[in-house]
Amino acid sequence: MTKEEELQNRLNLLVQFGGVVSKETHIDKLLEVIAAQVKRILSCDRCTVFILDRHTNELWSKVAQDMQHTEIRMPSNKGIAGEVASTGRTINIRNAYDETHFNPEIDHLTGYHTKTILAVPLNNVGGRTIGVFEVINKTEGYFDSDDEGILQLLGSLAASAIENAQLYESLSKSQLETIYRLAITAEYRDQQDTAIHLKHISEYSALIAQGMGLPEKEVENIRYASPLHDIGKVGIADAILLKPGKLTPTEYEEMKKHTLYGAKILCNAESQLLQIACKVASSHHEKFDGTGYPAKIKGEQIPVYARIVSVADVFDALCMPRVYKPKWGPEKARDYVVEESGHAFDPLVVDAFKKVYTGILKIYAITDGKTTIIPGITKELHRTEF
Ligand code: C2E
Ligand code: SIN
Ligand code: SIN
Ligand code: FE
């Protein structure tokens, strides 16, 4: 192969790589896919992706050992990988065992003999180092400057895929569950069927996002972030939240603060998913024409997540009985949503809502009429009509 052909060949592999890794959202699988692709592209024996864990200041990875994958963790300043993570520089080594920084523990664990190493930092789009990419034992000779360039390029593609996958992994299942429990606690004071309402919001929002043609990733973001939109209701006094009738203007002003409380609860979180949830919590009562609250922002200024959840929330709030109103039939609620297109709601979101309406109706029909009684909330409250 001529140099020219080899470059062309690598370029093709690169394009393929981008396509393959952007599809995988499960972090373990993703790391496997990345390693397999990189080994092929750079003709080397091993590829290890180290991820920087900022909470513990460790680099973690998975290595193949006795046909199994073992998780390894090492201090983030240790080894060649640690050196790259802390300096942000690429390191290209011809004989690992000659290097003082080299950490032979992984070799000991895997029974492997490392000779050549090329290690580059994994930088995200913001330029922050999120890990280290190492390729080990080039099939022939040493890693050269072409290899360095390619690995850096692969690293930037891999970094964005890894960050996306981390979005879901950064919250363990039990953490997510804790958050949803908190959301349910926050809301169940004013609705018997909070769990159902949250499920509806989640499914409707995801359906609408899909209808708008948003990428799968965004659809998932909104599916998981939307149930937290009203979490700020924890900060609202019972006397207002549970008032079986119309709120006075002063009470309504207080009620509106649930958006600000929600933002406070969620916005300091490090997880990207909770950052999205924060946008939804703070902006789900903004209106497309700028007459909503709390910031009176309009149009595209309102995060798209919030524009979507706003439609899902109002549709479902209308279809559910509230302490302050009886429930509406879904057709009436649908008409209301359509009427508000361009006023309260983004016309594009409403169009998508109409497009997926049969899907929404199916989800609605599963739980309609089923009532779970949560102690502490009386039937009378819910039957009050105004
Ligand atoms: P929510 O009950 O979850 O209602 C969410 C949104 O759905 C409302 O936001 C409103 O846009 C829409 N919605 C709900 N019911 C109706 C209705 O009967 N007619 C119309 N046109 N739209 C409706 P909004 O108004 O900003 O209210 C936010 C939250 O404040 C409500 O959440 C609820 O918890 C509380 N709230 C609002 N009005 C009253 C009230 O008169 N009495 C009581 N007790 N709470 C109220
Ligand atoms: C290191 O970064 O020093 C460890 C190299 C390896 O993966 O064996
Ligand atoms: C429902 O049937 O959806 C809720 C019933 C209630 O809140 O009383
Ligand atoms: Fe709300």
Short mmCIF file of C-alpha atoms and ligand atoms in Angstrom, two decimals:
data_model
loop_
_atom_site.label_atom_id
_atom_site.label_comp_id
_atom_site.label_asym_id
_atom_site.label_seq_id
_atom_site.Cartn_x
_atom_site.Cartn_y
_atom_site.Cartn_z
CA MET A 1 0.00 0.00 0.00
CA THR A 2 1.31 3.46 -0.85
CA LYS A 3 1.36 6.16 1.80
CA GLU A 4 -1.51 7.82 -0.07
CA GLU A 5 -3.64 4.67 -0.08
CA GLU A 6 -2.88 4.05 3.54
CA LEU A 7 -4.07 7.53 4.50
CA GLN A 8 -7.22 7.11 2.44
CA ASN A 9 -7.79 3.78 4.07
CA ARG A 10 -7.41 5.29 7.51
CA LEU A 11 -9.71 8.14 6.66
CA ASN A 12 -12.40 5.64 5.70
CA LEU A 13 -11.89 3.77 8.93
CA LEU A 14 -12.18 7.05 10.79
CA VAL A 15 -15.52 7.88 9.23
CA GLN A 16 -16.71 4.38 10.05
CA PHE A 17 -15.47 4.79 13.60
CA GLY A 18 -17.52 7.96 14.12
CA GLY A 19 -20.60 6.16 12.87
CA VAL A 20 -20.12 3.07 14.98
CA VAL A 21 -19.26 4.69 18.30
CA SER A 22 -21.96 7.36 18.18
CA LYS A 23 -24.62 4.62 18.17
CA GLU A 24 -23.60 2.95 21.42
CA THR A 25 -24.96 4.55 24.58
CA HIS A 26 -24.05 1.88 27.12
CA ILE A 27 -20.64 2.79 28.46
CA ASP A 28 -19.18 -0.73 28.86
CA LYS A 29 -20.25 -1.72 25.38
CA LEU A 30 -19.03 1.58 24.00
CA LEU A 31 -15.56 1.13 25.47
CA GLU A 32 -15.41 -2.34 23.95
CA VAL A 33 -16.47 -1.06 20.55
CA ILE A 34 -13.95 1.77 20.71
CA ALA A 35 -11.11 -0.57 21.67
CA ALA A 36 -11.93 -3.04 18.90
CA GLN A 37 -12.13 -0.30 16.27
CA VAL A 38 -8.96 1.42 17.39
CA LYS A 39 -6.97 -1.81 17.41
CA ARG A 40 -7.99 -2.34 13.81
CA ILE A 41 -7.29 1.20 12.68
CA LEU A 42 -3.88 1.49 14.33
CA SER A 43 -2.83 -2.15 13.91
CA CYS A 44 -1.87 -2.71 17.50
CA ASP A 45 -2.40 -5.36 20.12
CA ARG A 46 -4.36 -3.59 22.77
CA CYS A 47 -6.32 -0.43 23.31
CA THR A 48 -7.23 0.77 26.76
CA VAL A 49 -9.59 3.65 27.43
CA PHE A 50 -9.08 5.18 30.86
CA ILE A 51 -11.86 7.34 32.20
CA LEU A 52 -11.13 10.04 34.74
CA ASP A 53 -13.32 9.77 37.82
CA ARG A 54 -13.26 13.24 39.31
CA HIS A 55 -14.95 12.19 42.53
CA THR A 56 -12.26 9.72 43.49
CA ASN A 57 -9.37 11.12 41.45
CA GLU A 58 -8.90 7.78 39.79
CA LEU A 59 -8.50 6.54 36.28
CA TRP A 60 -10.68 3.54 35.70
CA SER A 61 -10.83 1.09 32.88
CA LYS A 62 -11.74 -2.42 32.00
CA VAL A 63 -9.09 -4.85 30.90
CA ALA A 64 -9.45 -8.31 29.46
CA GLN A 65 -8.20 -10.92 31.89
CA ASP A 66 -8.75 -14.67 31.59
CA MET A 67 -11.45 -14.08 28.98
CA GLN A 68 -13.24 -11.73 31.38
CA HIS A 69 -13.33 -7.99 31.78
CA THR A 70 -12.00 -6.73 35.06
CA GLU A 71 -12.47 -3.20 36.24
CA ILE A 72 -9.23 -1.53 37.23
CA ARG A 73 -8.77 1.72 39.09
CA MET A 74 -5.59 3.61 39.73
CA PRO A 75 -4.74 7.01 41.17
CA SER A 76 -5.11 9.61 38.43
CA ASN A 77 -1.46 10.65 38.69
CA LYS A 78 -0.05 7.15 38.35
CA GLY A 79 1.50 5.49 35.31
CA ILE A 80 1.82 6.74 31.78
CA ALA A 81 -1.93 7.22 31.70
CA GLY A 82 -1.74 9.39 34.82
CA GLU A 83 1.04 11.44 33.30
CA VAL A 84 -1.08 12.11 30.20
CA ALA A 85 -4.18 12.91 32.27
CA SER A 86 -2.35 15.45 34.41
CA THR A 87 -0.28 17.13 31.70
CA GLY A 88 -2.69 16.81 28.76
CA ARG A 89 0.28 15.81 26.59
CA THR A 90 0.61 12.90 24.19
CA ILE A 91 3.22 10.32 25.16
CA ASN A 92 4.82 7.96 22.67
CA ILE A 93 7.05 5.27 24.17
CA ARG A 94 9.25 2.64 22.54
CA ASN A 95 9.96 0.53 25.53
CA ALA A 96 7.63 0.79 28.48
CA TYR A 97 9.88 -0.94 30.97
CA ASP A 98 12.55 1.70 30.43
CA GLU A 99 10.17 4.40 31.62
CA THR A 100 10.05 5.47 35.25
CA HIS A 101 6.38 6.51 34.93
CA PHE A 102 5.25 3.16 33.56
CA ASN A 103 2.98 1.26 35.90
CA PRO A 104 3.45 -2.50 35.35
CA GLU A 105 0.49 -3.45 37.55
CA ILE A 106 -1.83 -3.94 34.62
CA ASP A 107 0.72 -6.21 32.95
CA HIS A 108 0.98 -8.19 36.19
CA LEU A 109 -2.78 -8.51 36.30
CA THR A 110 -3.19 -9.54 32.69
CA GLY A 111 0.03 -11.47 32.15
CA TYR A 112 0.68 -9.28 29.16
CA HIS A 113 3.98 -7.70 28.17
CA THR A 114 3.73 -4.05 27.22
CA LYS A 115 6.42 -2.70 24.95
CA THR A 116 5.33 0.27 22.87
CA ILE A 117 2.71 2.69 24.18
CA LEU A 118 1.04 5.63 22.53
CA ALA A 119 -1.16 7.57 24.95
CA VAL A 120 -3.24 10.67 24.18
CA PRO A 121 -5.61 12.67 26.37
CA LEU A 122 -9.33 12.30 25.71
CA ASN A 123 -10.56 15.86 25.54
CA ASN A 124 -14.21 16.84 25.33
CA VAL A 125 -15.43 19.69 23.13
CA GLY A 126 -14.89 22.09 26.00
CA GLY A 127 -11.23 21.07 26.09
CA ARG A 128 -11.56 19.32 29.42
CA THR A 129 -9.65 16.05 29.79
CA ILE A 130 -12.12 13.28 30.55
CA GLY A 131 -9.72 10.36 30.22
CA VAL A 132 -6.79 8.81 28.44
CA PHE A 133 -6.59 6.74 25.34
CA GLU A 134 -3.75 4.20 25.22
CA VAL A 135 -2.73 1.91 22.40
CA ILE A 136 -0.18 -0.73 23.13
CA ASN A 137 2.25 -2.86 21.13
CA LYS A 138 2.09 -1.81 17.54
CA THR A 139 2.08 -4.90 15.32
CA GLU A 140 5.20 -3.77 13.49
CA GLY A 141 7.76 -1.25 14.67
CA TYR A 142 6.90 1.83 16.67
CA PHE A 143 4.01 4.27 16.77
CA ASP A 144 4.81 7.26 14.55
CA SER A 145 3.50 10.81 14.22
CA ASP A 146 0.72 9.68 11.84
CA ASP A 147 -0.46 7.31 14.53
CA GLU A 148 -0.39 10.14 17.05
CA GLY A 149 -2.54 12.34 14.81
CA ILE A 150 -5.03 9.57 14.17
CA LEU A 151 -5.30 8.57 17.80
CA GLN A 152 -5.90 12.19 18.78
CA LEU A 153 -8.65 12.44 16.19
CA LEU A 154 -10.19 9.14 17.28
CA GLY A 155 -9.90 10.43 20.84
CA SER A 156 -12.01 13.48 20.16
CA LEU A 157 -14.69 11.36 18.48
CA ALA A 158 -14.57 8.83 21.30
CA ALA A 159 -14.71 11.56 23.96
CA SER A 160 -18.03 12.90 22.79
CA ALA A 161 -19.50 9.40 22.58
CA ILE A 162 -18.20 8.61 26.06
CA GLU A 163 -19.60 11.80 27.53
CA ASN A 164 -22.99 10.99 26.11
CA ALA A 165 -22.89 7.49 27.49
CA GLN A 166 -21.77 8.81 30.87
CA LEU A 167 -24.89 10.91 31.01
CA TYR A 168 -26.82 7.78 31.75
CA GLU A 169 -24.20 6.05 33.82
CA SER A 170 -23.42 9.04 36.00
CA LEU A 171 -26.61 8.41 37.83
CA SER A 172 -26.81 4.91 39.15
CA LYS A 173 -30.20 3.26 38.98
CA SER A 174 -30.68 3.68 42.71
CA GLN A 175 -29.83 7.37 42.56
CA LEU A 176 -32.36 7.88 39.80
CA GLU A 177 -34.92 6.02 41.81
CA THR A 178 -34.23 8.21 44.83
CA ILE A 179 -34.75 11.29 42.73
CA TYR A 180 -38.03 10.01 41.33
CA ARG A 181 -39.20 9.14 44.81
CA LEU A 182 -38.42 12.69 45.82
CA ALA A 183 -40.36 13.94 42.81
CA ILE A 184 -43.31 11.76 43.75
CA THR A 185 -43.17 13.00 47.34
CA ALA A 186 -43.05 16.56 46.09
CA GLU A 187 -46.11 16.13 43.96
CA TYR A 188 -48.22 13.51 45.62
CA ARG A 189 -49.48 16.08 48.05
CA ASP A 190 -51.54 17.63 45.28
CA GLN A 191 -52.34 14.61 43.20
CA GLN A 192 -53.32 11.12 44.09
CA ASP A 193 -51.90 9.70 40.95
CA THR A 194 -48.57 11.38 40.83
CA ALA A 195 -46.74 8.28 39.73
CA ILE A 196 -49.10 7.97 36.78
CA HIS A 197 -48.84 11.68 35.98
CA LEU A 198 -45.03 11.46 35.99
CA LYS A 199 -45.11 8.38 33.81
CA HIS A 200 -47.42 10.18 31.39
CA ILE A 201 -45.22 13.27 31.26
CA SER A 202 -42.22 11.07 30.58
CA GLU A 203 -43.85 9.02 27.81
CA TYR A 204 -45.72 11.91 26.18
CA SER A 205 -42.60 14.09 26.15
CA ALA A 206 -40.51 11.33 24.60
CA LEU A 207 -43.20 10.67 21.97
CA ILE A 208 -43.40 14.36 21.07
CA ALA A 209 -39.60 14.64 20.88
CA GLN A 210 -39.62 11.64 18.56
CA GLY A 211 -42.38 13.23 16.50
CA MET A 212 -40.23 16.33 16.14
CA GLY A 213 -37.47 14.15 14.73
CA LEU A 214 -35.04 14.87 17.56
CA PRO A 215 -32.07 12.48 17.78
CA GLU A 216 -32.57 9.36 19.88
CA LYS A 217 -30.22 10.77 22.52
CA GLU A 218 -32.36 13.86 23.02
CA VAL A 219 -35.47 11.71 23.15
CA GLU A 220 -33.88 9.72 25.99
CA ASN A 221 -32.74 12.90 27.75
CA ILE A 222 -36.24 14.19 27.81
CA ARG A 223 -37.71 10.85 28.82
CA TYR A 224 -35.59 10.80 31.98
CA ALA A 225 -35.47 14.50 32.79
CA SER A 226 -39.15 15.40 32.30
CA PRO A 227 -40.58 13.66 35.40
CA LEU A 228 -38.60 16.07 37.56
CA HIS A 229 -40.28 19.20 36.19
CA ASP A 230 -42.41 19.92 39.28
CA ILE A 231 -39.94 18.81 41.92
CA GLY A 232 -39.89 22.41 43.21
CA LYS A 233 -43.39 21.83 44.59
CA VAL A 234 -41.67 20.45 47.70
CA GLY A 235 -41.12 24.11 48.58
CA ILE A 236 -44.79 25.08 48.37
CA ALA A 237 -46.88 25.15 51.55
CA ASP A 238 -49.81 22.74 51.86
CA ALA A 239 -52.20 25.63 52.40
CA ILE A 240 -51.52 26.75 48.84
CA LEU A 241 -50.73 23.52 47.06
CA LEU A 242 -53.73 21.68 48.46
CA LYS A 243 -56.18 24.56 48.44
CA PRO A 244 -59.44 23.09 47.13
CA GLY A 245 -60.27 26.06 44.97
CA LYS A 246 -58.95 28.99 43.04
CA LEU A 247 -55.77 30.56 44.27
CA THR A 248 -55.71 34.25 45.14
CA PRO A 249 -53.27 36.31 43.06
CA THR A 250 -50.82 36.35 46.00
CA GLU A 251 -51.07 32.59 46.42
CA TYR A 252 -50.56 32.10 42.70
CA GLU A 253 -47.41 34.21 42.82
CA GLU A 254 -46.13 31.93 45.57
CA MET A 255 -47.14 28.86 43.55
CA LYS A 256 -45.13 30.10 40.58
CA LYS A 257 -41.99 29.88 42.66
CA HIS A 258 -42.03 26.09 42.25
CA THR A 259 -40.09 26.70 39.03
CA LEU A 260 -37.36 28.60 40.89
CA TYR A 261 -37.24 26.05 43.71
CA GLY A 262 -36.93 23.26 41.16
CA ALA A 263 -34.03 25.04 39.50
CA LYS A 264 -32.34 25.46 42.88
CA ILE A 265 -32.68 21.79 43.67
CA LEU A 266 -31.37 20.56 40.34
CA CYS A 267 -28.99 23.11 38.91
CA ASN A 268 -25.95 22.45 41.03
CA ALA A 269 -25.91 18.79 40.08
CA GLU A 270 -22.93 17.65 38.09
CA SER A 271 -24.88 15.12 36.05
CA GLN A 272 -25.80 16.34 32.57
CA LEU A 273 -29.15 14.66 32.88
CA LEU A 274 -29.96 16.69 35.98
CA GLN A 275 -28.77 19.82 34.20
CA ILE A 276 -31.39 19.14 31.56
CA ALA A 277 -33.94 18.43 34.27
CA CYS A 278 -33.02 21.81 35.72
CA LYS A 279 -33.83 23.58 32.45
CA VAL A 280 -37.15 21.79 32.33
CA ALA A 281 -37.97 22.59 35.97
CA SER A 282 -37.17 26.27 35.55
CA SER A 283 -38.76 26.85 32.14
CA HIS A 284 -41.74 24.50 31.79
CA HIS A 285 -44.21 27.33 32.51
CA GLU A 286 -42.68 29.79 30.07
CA LYS A 287 -44.95 30.44 27.10
CA PHE A 288 -43.93 30.58 23.47
CA ASP A 289 -45.26 34.15 23.15
CA GLY A 290 -43.33 35.35 26.20
CA THR A 291 -46.28 35.62 28.62
CA GLY A 292 -45.30 32.74 30.88
CA TYR A 293 -43.19 32.60 34.04
CA PRO A 294 -40.78 32.94 35.77
CA ALA A 295 -38.49 34.69 33.25
CA LYS A 296 -41.01 35.61 30.51
CA ILE A 297 -38.60 34.34 27.88
CA LYS A 298 -40.09 33.42 24.52
CA GLY A 299 -39.68 31.27 21.42
CA GLU A 300 -36.33 29.62 20.98
CA GLN A 301 -35.07 31.28 24.16
CA ILE A 302 -37.05 28.60 25.96
CA PRO A 303 -35.02 25.37 25.97
CA VAL A 304 -36.60 22.87 23.60
CA TYR A 305 -36.88 20.36 26.46
CA ALA A 306 -39.07 22.80 28.34
CA ARG A 307 -41.19 23.63 25.27
CA ILE A 308 -41.94 19.93 24.89
CA VAL A 309 -42.62 19.21 28.55
CA SER A 310 -44.91 22.22 28.72
CA VAL A 311 -47.29 20.62 26.19
CA ALA A 312 -47.09 17.21 27.85
CA ASP A 313 -47.67 18.72 31.30
CA VAL A 314 -50.67 20.85 30.42
CA PHE A 315 -52.29 18.09 28.36
CA ASP A 316 -51.95 15.64 31.22
CA ALA A 317 -52.89 18.18 33.93
CA LEU A 318 -56.10 18.83 32.01
CA CYS A 319 -56.85 15.11 31.70
CA MET A 320 -56.31 14.54 35.41
CA PRO A 321 -58.54 15.67 38.25
CA ARG A 322 -56.90 18.31 40.43
CA VAL A 323 -57.86 19.66 43.83
CA TYR A 324 -58.89 22.78 41.95
CA LYS A 325 -60.59 21.31 38.90
CA PRO A 326 -62.30 18.18 37.58
CA LYS A 327 -60.67 16.23 34.81
CA TRP A 328 -61.29 16.98 31.17
CA GLY A 329 -61.76 14.40 28.45
CA PRO A 330 -58.68 13.91 26.27
CA GLU A 331 -60.37 15.36 23.15
CA LYS A 332 -61.12 18.61 24.95
CA ALA A 333 -57.57 18.73 26.27
CA ARG A 334 -56.24 18.07 22.78
CA ASP A 335 -58.31 20.91 21.33
CA TYR A 336 -56.98 23.22 24.02
CA VAL A 337 -53.37 22.32 23.18
CA VAL A 338 -54.02 22.96 19.48
CA GLU A 339 -55.73 26.31 20.23
CA GLU A 340 -52.70 27.43 22.20
CA SER A 341 -50.31 26.74 19.33
CA GLY A 342 -48.25 29.89 18.82
CA HIS A 343 -49.52 31.36 22.11
CA ALA A 344 -48.57 29.14 25.02
CA PHE A 345 -46.93 26.49 22.89
CA ASP A 346 -44.34 26.18 20.15
CA PRO A 347 -46.22 25.38 16.90
CA LEU A 348 -43.58 22.80 15.98
CA VAL A 349 -44.15 21.02 19.28
CA VAL A 350 -47.92 21.14 18.79
CA ASP A 351 -47.55 19.72 15.26
CA ALA A 352 -45.52 16.85 16.67
CA PHE A 353 -48.10 16.39 19.43
CA LYS A 354 -50.84 16.03 16.82
CA LYS A 355 -48.69 13.62 14.84
CA VAL A 356 -48.15 11.29 17.78
CA TYR A 357 -51.57 11.84 19.36
CA THR A 358 -52.78 8.26 18.82
CA GLY A 359 -49.69 7.06 20.68
CA ILE A 360 -50.40 9.50 23.48
CA LEU A 361 -53.99 8.35 23.67
CA LYS A 362 -52.86 4.73 23.98
CA ILE A 363 -50.70 5.57 26.98
CA TYR A 364 -53.48 7.65 28.48
CA ALA A 365 -55.96 4.80 28.03
CA ILE A 366 -53.83 2.34 30.00
CA THR A 367 -54.26 4.25 33.25
CA ASP A 368 -57.44 6.22 32.75
CA GLY A 369 -59.97 5.65 35.50
CA LYS A 370 -57.59 3.65 37.66
CA THR A 371 -57.09 5.40 40.94
CA THR A 372 -54.62 4.54 43.61
CA ILE A 373 -55.45 5.99 46.98
CA ILE A 374 -52.52 7.52 48.78
CA PRO A 375 -53.22 7.97 52.50
CA GLY A 376 -53.55 11.59 53.56
CA ILE A 377 -55.34 12.77 50.49
CA THR A 378 -59.08 12.66 50.78
CA LYS A 379 -61.49 11.87 48.01
CA GLU A 380 -63.48 15.00 48.82
CA LEU A 381 -60.57 17.23 47.91
CA HIS A 382 -60.32 15.62 44.54
CA ARG A 383 -63.99 15.79 43.82
CA THR A 384 -64.25 19.51 44.46
CA GLU A 385 -65.18 21.23 41.25
CA PHE A 386 -64.97 24.90 40.36
P1 C2E B 1 -50.74 21.58 37.61
O1 C2E B 1 -52.02 21.29 38.30
O2 C2E B 1 -49.83 20.42 37.37
O3 C2E B 1 -51.06 22.29 36.24
C1 C2E B 1 -50.07 22.47 35.28
C2 C2E B 1 -50.53 23.43 34.22
O4 C2E B 1 -51.61 22.85 33.48
C3 C2E B 1 -51.05 24.75 34.72
O5 C2E B 1 -50.00 25.65 34.99
C4 C2E B 1 -51.92 25.21 33.56
O6 C2E B 1 -51.10 25.73 32.53
C5 C2E B 1 -52.48 23.91 33.05
N1 C2E B 1 -53.83 23.72 33.64
C6 C2E B 1 -54.16 22.94 34.69
N2 C2E B 1 -55.48 23.02 34.94
C7 C2E B 1 -56.00 23.86 34.05
C8 C2E B 1 -57.35 24.36 33.78
O7 C2E B 1 -58.32 24.03 34.45
N3 C2E B 1 -57.49 25.23 32.73
C9 C2E B 1 -56.44 25.64 31.99
N4 C2E B 1 -56.66 26.49 30.97
N5 C2E B 1 -55.17 25.20 32.21
C10 C2E B 1 -54.97 24.33 33.22
P2 C2E B 1 -50.24 26.87 35.98
O8 C2E B 1 -51.55 27.50 35.77
O9 C2E B 1 -49.04 27.76 35.90
O10 C2E B 1 -50.26 26.21 37.40
C11 C2E B 1 -49.12 25.64 37.99
C12 C2E B 1 -49.50 24.86 39.19
O11 C2E B 1 -50.11 25.74 40.15
C13 C2E B 1 -50.54 23.78 38.92
O12 C2E B 1 -49.91 22.62 38.47
C14 C2E B 1 -51.16 23.63 40.29
O13 C2E B 1 -50.35 22.85 41.14
C15 C2E B 1 -51.15 25.04 40.83
N6 C2E B 1 -52.43 25.77 40.59
C16 C2E B 1 -52.73 26.54 39.55
N7 C2E B 1 -53.97 27.07 39.68
C17 C2E B 1 -54.45 26.59 40.85
C18 C2E B 1 -55.71 26.79 41.58
O14 C2E B 1 -56.62 27.51 41.16
N8 C2E B 1 -55.82 26.12 42.75
C19 C2E B 1 -54.84 25.32 43.25
N9 C2E B 1 -55.03 24.70 44.40
N10 C2E B 1 -53.65 25.14 42.61
C20 C2E B 1 -53.47 25.77 41.42
C1 SIN B 2 0.30 2.91 32.35
O1 SIN B 2 -0.39 3.85 31.93
O2 SIN B 2 1.41 3.09 32.89
C2 SIN B 2 -0.20 1.50 32.23
C3 SIN B 2 0.00 1.02 30.88
C4 SIN B 2 -0.84 -0.22 30.60
O3 SIN B 2 -2.01 -0.06 30.18
O4 SIN B 2 -0.35 -1.33 30.78
C1 SIN B 3 -57.35 9.86 38.48
O1 SIN B 3 -58.35 9.13 38.40
O2 SIN B 3 -56.62 10.04 37.50
C2 SIN B 3 -56.99 10.57 39.78
C3 SIN B 3 -58.10 10.50 40.80
C4 SIN B 3 -57.94 11.52 41.85
O3 SIN B 3 -56.91 12.24 41.90
O4 SIN B 3 -58.84 11.66 42.66
FE FE B 4 -45.22 23.08 37.06
#
